[in-house]
mmCIF file of C-alpha atoms in Angstrom:
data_model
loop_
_atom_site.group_PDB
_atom_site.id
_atom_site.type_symbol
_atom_site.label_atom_id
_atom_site.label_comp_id
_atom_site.label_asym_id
_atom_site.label_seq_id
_atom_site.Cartn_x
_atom_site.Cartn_y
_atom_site.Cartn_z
ATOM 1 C CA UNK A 45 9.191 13.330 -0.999
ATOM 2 C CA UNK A 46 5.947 13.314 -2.113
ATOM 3 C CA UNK A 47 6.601 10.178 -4.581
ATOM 4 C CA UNK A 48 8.096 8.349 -1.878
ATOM 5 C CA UNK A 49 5.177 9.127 0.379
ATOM 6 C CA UNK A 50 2.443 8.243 -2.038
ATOM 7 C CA UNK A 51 4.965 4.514 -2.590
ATOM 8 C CA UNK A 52 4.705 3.960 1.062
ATOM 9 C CA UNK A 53 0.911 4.900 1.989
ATOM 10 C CA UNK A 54 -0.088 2.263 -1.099
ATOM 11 C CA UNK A 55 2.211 -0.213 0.153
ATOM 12 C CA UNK A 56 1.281 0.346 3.667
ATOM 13 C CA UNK A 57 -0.325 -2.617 5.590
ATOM 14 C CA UNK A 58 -2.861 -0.358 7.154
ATOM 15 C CA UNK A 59 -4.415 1.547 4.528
ATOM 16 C CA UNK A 60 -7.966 0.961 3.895
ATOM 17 C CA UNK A 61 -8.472 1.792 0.264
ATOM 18 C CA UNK A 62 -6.040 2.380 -2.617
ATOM 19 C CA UNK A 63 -8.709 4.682 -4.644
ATOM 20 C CA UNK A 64 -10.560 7.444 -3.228
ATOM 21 C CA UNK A 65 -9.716 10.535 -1.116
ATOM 22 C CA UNK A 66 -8.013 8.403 1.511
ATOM 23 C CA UNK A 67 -4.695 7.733 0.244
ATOM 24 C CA UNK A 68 -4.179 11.488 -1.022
ATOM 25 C CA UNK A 69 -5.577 12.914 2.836
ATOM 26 C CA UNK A 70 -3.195 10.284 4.075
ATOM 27 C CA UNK A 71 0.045 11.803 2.132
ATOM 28 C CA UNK A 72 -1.071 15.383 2.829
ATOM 29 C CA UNK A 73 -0.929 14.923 6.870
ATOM 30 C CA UNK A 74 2.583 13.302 5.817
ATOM 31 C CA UNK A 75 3.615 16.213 4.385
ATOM 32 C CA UNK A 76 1.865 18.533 7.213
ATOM 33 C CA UNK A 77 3.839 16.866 10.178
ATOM 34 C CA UNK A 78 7.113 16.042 8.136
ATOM 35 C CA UNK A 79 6.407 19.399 6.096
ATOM 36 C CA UNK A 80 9.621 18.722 3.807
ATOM 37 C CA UNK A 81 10.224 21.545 1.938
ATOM 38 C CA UNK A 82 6.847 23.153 1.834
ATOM 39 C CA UNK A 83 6.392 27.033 2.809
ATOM 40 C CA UNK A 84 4.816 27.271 6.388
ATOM 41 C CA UNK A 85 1.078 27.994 5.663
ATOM 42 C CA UNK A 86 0.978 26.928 2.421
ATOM 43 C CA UNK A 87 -2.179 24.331 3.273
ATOM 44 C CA UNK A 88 -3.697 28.394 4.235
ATOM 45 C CA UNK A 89 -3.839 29.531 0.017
ATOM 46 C CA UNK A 90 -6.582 27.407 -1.457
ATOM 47 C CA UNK A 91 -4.306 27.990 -5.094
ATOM 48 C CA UNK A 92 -0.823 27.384 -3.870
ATOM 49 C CA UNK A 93 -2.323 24.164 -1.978
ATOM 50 C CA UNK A 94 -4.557 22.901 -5.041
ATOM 51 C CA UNK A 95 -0.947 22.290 -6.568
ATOM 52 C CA UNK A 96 0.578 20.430 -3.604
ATOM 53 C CA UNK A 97 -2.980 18.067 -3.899
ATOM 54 C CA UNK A 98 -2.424 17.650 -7.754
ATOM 55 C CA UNK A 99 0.942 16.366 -7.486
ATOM 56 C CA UNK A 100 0.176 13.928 -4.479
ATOM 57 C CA UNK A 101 -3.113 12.761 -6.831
ATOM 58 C CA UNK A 102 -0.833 12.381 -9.573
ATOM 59 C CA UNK A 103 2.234 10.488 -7.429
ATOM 60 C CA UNK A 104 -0.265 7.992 -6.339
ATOM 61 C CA UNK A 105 -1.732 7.417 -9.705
ATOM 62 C CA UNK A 106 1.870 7.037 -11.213
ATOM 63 C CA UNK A 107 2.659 4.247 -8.404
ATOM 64 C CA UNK A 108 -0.942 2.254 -8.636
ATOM 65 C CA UNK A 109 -0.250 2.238 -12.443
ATOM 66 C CA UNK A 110 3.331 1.137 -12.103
ATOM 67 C CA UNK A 111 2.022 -1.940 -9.430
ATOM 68 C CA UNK A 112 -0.416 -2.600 -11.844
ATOM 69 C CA UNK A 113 2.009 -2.842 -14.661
ATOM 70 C CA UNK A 114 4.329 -5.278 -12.342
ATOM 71 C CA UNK A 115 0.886 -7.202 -12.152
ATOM 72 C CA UNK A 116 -0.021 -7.332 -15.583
ATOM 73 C CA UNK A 117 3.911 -8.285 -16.797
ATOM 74 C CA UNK A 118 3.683 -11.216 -13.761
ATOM 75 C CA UNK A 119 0.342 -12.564 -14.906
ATOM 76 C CA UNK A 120 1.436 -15.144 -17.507
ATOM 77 C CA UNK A 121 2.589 -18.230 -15.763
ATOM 78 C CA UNK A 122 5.801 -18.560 -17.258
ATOM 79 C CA UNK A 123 6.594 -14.675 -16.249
ATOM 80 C CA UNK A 124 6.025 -15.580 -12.951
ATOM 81 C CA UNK A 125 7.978 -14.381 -9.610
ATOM 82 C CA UNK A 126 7.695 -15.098 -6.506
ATOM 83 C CA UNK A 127 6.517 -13.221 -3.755
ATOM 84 C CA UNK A 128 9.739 -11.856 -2.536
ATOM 85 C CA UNK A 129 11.285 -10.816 -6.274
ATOM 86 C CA UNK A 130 7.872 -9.494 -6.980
ATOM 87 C CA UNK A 131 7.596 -7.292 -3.630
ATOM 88 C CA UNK A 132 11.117 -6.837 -4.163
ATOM 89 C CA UNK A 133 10.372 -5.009 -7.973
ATOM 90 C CA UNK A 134 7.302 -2.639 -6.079
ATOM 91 C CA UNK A 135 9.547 -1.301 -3.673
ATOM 92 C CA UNK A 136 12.413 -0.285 -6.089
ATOM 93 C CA UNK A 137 12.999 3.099 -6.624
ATOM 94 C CA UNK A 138 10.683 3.823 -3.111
ATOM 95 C CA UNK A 139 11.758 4.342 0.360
ATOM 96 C CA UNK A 140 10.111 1.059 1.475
ATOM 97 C CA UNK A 141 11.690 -2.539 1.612
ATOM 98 C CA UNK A 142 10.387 -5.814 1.257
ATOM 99 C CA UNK A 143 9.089 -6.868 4.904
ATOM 100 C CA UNK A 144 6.296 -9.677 5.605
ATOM 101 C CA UNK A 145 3.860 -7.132 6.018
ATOM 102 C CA UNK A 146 4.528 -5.922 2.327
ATOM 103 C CA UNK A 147 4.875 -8.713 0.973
ATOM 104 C CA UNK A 148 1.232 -9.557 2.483
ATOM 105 C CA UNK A 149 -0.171 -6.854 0.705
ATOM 106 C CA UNK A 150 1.166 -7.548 -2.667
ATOM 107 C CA UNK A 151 0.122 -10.838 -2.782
ATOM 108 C CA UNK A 152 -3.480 -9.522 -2.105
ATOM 109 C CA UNK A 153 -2.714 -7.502 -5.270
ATOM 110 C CA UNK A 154 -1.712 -10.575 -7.295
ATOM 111 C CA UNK A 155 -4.778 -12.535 -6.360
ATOM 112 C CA UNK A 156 -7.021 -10.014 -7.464
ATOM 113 C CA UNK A 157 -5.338 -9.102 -10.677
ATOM 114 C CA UNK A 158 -5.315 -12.747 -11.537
ATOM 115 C CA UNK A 159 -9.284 -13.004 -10.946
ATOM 116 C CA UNK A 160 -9.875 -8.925 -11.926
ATOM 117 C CA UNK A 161 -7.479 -7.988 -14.240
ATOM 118 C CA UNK A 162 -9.535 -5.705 -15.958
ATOM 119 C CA UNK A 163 -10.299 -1.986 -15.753
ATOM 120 C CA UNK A 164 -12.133 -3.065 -12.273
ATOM 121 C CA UNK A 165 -8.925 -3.939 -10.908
ATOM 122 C CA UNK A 166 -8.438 -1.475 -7.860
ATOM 123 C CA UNK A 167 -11.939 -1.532 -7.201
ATOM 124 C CA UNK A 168 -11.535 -5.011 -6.988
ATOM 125 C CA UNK A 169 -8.574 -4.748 -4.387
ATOM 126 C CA UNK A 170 -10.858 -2.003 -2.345
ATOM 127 C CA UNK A 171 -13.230 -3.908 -2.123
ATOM 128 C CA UNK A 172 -11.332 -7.644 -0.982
ATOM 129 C CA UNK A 173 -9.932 -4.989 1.653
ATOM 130 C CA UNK A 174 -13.370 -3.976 3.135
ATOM 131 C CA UNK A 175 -14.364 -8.281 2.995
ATOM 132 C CA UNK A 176 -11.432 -8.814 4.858
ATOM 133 C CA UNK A 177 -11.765 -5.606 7.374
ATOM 134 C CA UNK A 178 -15.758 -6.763 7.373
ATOM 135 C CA UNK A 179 -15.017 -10.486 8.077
ATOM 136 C CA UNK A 180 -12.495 -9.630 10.799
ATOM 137 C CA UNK A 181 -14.708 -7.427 12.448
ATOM 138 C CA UNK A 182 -12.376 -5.064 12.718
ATOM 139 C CA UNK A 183 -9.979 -7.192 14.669
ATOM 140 C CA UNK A 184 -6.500 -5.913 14.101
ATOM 141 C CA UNK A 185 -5.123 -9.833 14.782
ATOM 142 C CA UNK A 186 -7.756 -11.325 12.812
ATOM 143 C CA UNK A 187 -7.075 -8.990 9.830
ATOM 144 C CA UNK A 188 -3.113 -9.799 10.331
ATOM 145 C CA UNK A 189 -3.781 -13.685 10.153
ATOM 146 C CA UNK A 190 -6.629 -12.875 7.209
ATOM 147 C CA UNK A 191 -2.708 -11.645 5.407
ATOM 148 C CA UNK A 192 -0.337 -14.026 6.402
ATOM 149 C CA UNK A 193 -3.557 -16.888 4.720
ATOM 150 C CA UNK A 194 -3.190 -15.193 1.588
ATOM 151 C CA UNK A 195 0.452 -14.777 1.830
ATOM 152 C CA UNK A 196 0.953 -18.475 2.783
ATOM 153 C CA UNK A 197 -1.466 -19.262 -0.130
ATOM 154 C CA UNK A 198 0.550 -16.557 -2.815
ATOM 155 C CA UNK A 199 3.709 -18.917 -1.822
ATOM 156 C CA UNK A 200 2.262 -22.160 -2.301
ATOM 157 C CA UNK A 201 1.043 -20.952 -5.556
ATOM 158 C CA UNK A 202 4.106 -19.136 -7.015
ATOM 159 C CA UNK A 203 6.893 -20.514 -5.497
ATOM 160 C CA UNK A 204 8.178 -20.307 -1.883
ATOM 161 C CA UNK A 205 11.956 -21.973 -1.867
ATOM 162 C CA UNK A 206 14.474 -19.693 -2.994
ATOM 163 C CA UNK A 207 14.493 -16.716 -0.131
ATOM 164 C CA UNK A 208 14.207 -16.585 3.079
ATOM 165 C CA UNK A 209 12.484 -14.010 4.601
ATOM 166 C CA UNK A 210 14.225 -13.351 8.197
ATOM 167 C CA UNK A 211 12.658 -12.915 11.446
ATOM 168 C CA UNK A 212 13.218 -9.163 11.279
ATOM 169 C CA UNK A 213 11.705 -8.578 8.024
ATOM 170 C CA UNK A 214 8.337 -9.791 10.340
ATOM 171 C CA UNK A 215 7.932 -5.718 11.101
ATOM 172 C CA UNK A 216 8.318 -3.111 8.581
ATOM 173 C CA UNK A 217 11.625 -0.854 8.649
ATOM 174 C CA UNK A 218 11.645 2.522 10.228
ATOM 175 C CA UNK A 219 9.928 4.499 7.374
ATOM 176 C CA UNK A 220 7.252 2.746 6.922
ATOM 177 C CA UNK A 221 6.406 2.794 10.390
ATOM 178 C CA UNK A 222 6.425 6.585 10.732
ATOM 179 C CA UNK A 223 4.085 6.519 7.559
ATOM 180 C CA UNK A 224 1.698 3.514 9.338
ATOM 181 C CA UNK A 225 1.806 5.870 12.513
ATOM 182 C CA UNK A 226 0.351 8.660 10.542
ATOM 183 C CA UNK A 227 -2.283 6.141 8.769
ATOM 184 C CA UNK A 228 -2.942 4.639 12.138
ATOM 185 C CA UNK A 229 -3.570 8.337 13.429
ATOM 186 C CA UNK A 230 -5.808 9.443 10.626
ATOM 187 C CA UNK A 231 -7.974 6.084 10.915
ATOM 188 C CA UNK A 232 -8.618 7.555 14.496
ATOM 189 C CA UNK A 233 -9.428 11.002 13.818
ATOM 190 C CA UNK A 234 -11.812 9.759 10.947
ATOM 191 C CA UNK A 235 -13.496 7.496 14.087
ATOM 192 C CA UNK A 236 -13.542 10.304 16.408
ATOM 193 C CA UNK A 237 -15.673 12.502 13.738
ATOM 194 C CA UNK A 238 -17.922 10.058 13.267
#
């Protein structure tokens, strides 16, 4: 649970950075309102816990690195896919399918591996995240057409003709919802402390 947790929070069209203490706070109020198959009160024992936060830190470095592998092996022009076989190989083995949204985000990825495809490279993303959240002052519309831009420009780039992405696949499917519900809810607590 916690693996396909950490897949969905990184490939989650809300989330804010993919480095940092966000993403793992983000998976542990996952596992605190779906609590799986933790022991009640376990986020109460500092040691017992320190585990549970080890393994999320370590899920979501296992799935950056395997996105940034898909990157790296999709780089070279004649390796490349296109949007919907690439989104289609960082949702495999996840919860998550390929949806607009998605796909949105991993052509953000591709764009900045193919300019930052160095050790920088998820600073890099981070960063193009808080341009575009910066730019769109916040704007939850503006930041949705700031996507569908790059998306558009990912196709015209690496190939747009052989799928069709359906008018459902416009909204993600039910699981990533629930896991953008909890991002959207932690986003507001964060605001409310502030």
């Amino acid at each position: 649970n916690i693996d396909h947790s950490a897949a969905a929070v990184l490939l989650s069209s809300k989330i804010r950075t993919y480095k940092g203490t966000t993403p793992t706070n983000i998976v542990v109020e996952i596992l605190k309102k779906y609590r799986f198959d933790l022991p009640a009160g376990i986020e109460h024992n500092p040691a017992d816990f320190s585990k549970v936060i080890g393994a999320i830190q370590e899920a979501l470095t296992q799935k950056r690195s395997k996105f940034k592998k898909l990157s790296v092996e999709n780089a070279p022009k004649a390796n490349q896919l296109n949007i919907f076989q690439l989104t289609t190989a960082f949702v495999d083995g996840t919860r998550c399918s390929v949806s607009v949204p998605v796909c949105a985000r991993v052509a953000l990825m591709r764009k900045v591996y193919l300019k930052e495809p160095g050790k920088r490279f998820w600073d890099a993303v981070d960063e193009d995240l808080a341009k575009i959240r910066k730019k769109a002052g916040g704007d939850s519309q503006k930041i949705i057409r700031a996507f569908r831009h790059i998306l558009e420009k990912d196709q015209e780039s690496h190939g747009v003709t052989d799928y069709d992405l359906r008018a459902e696949d416009e909204t993600v499917d039910g699981y990533q919802q629930e896991i953008d519900e909890v991002i959207d809810a932690n986003l507001a607590d964060a605001a409310s402390t502030v």
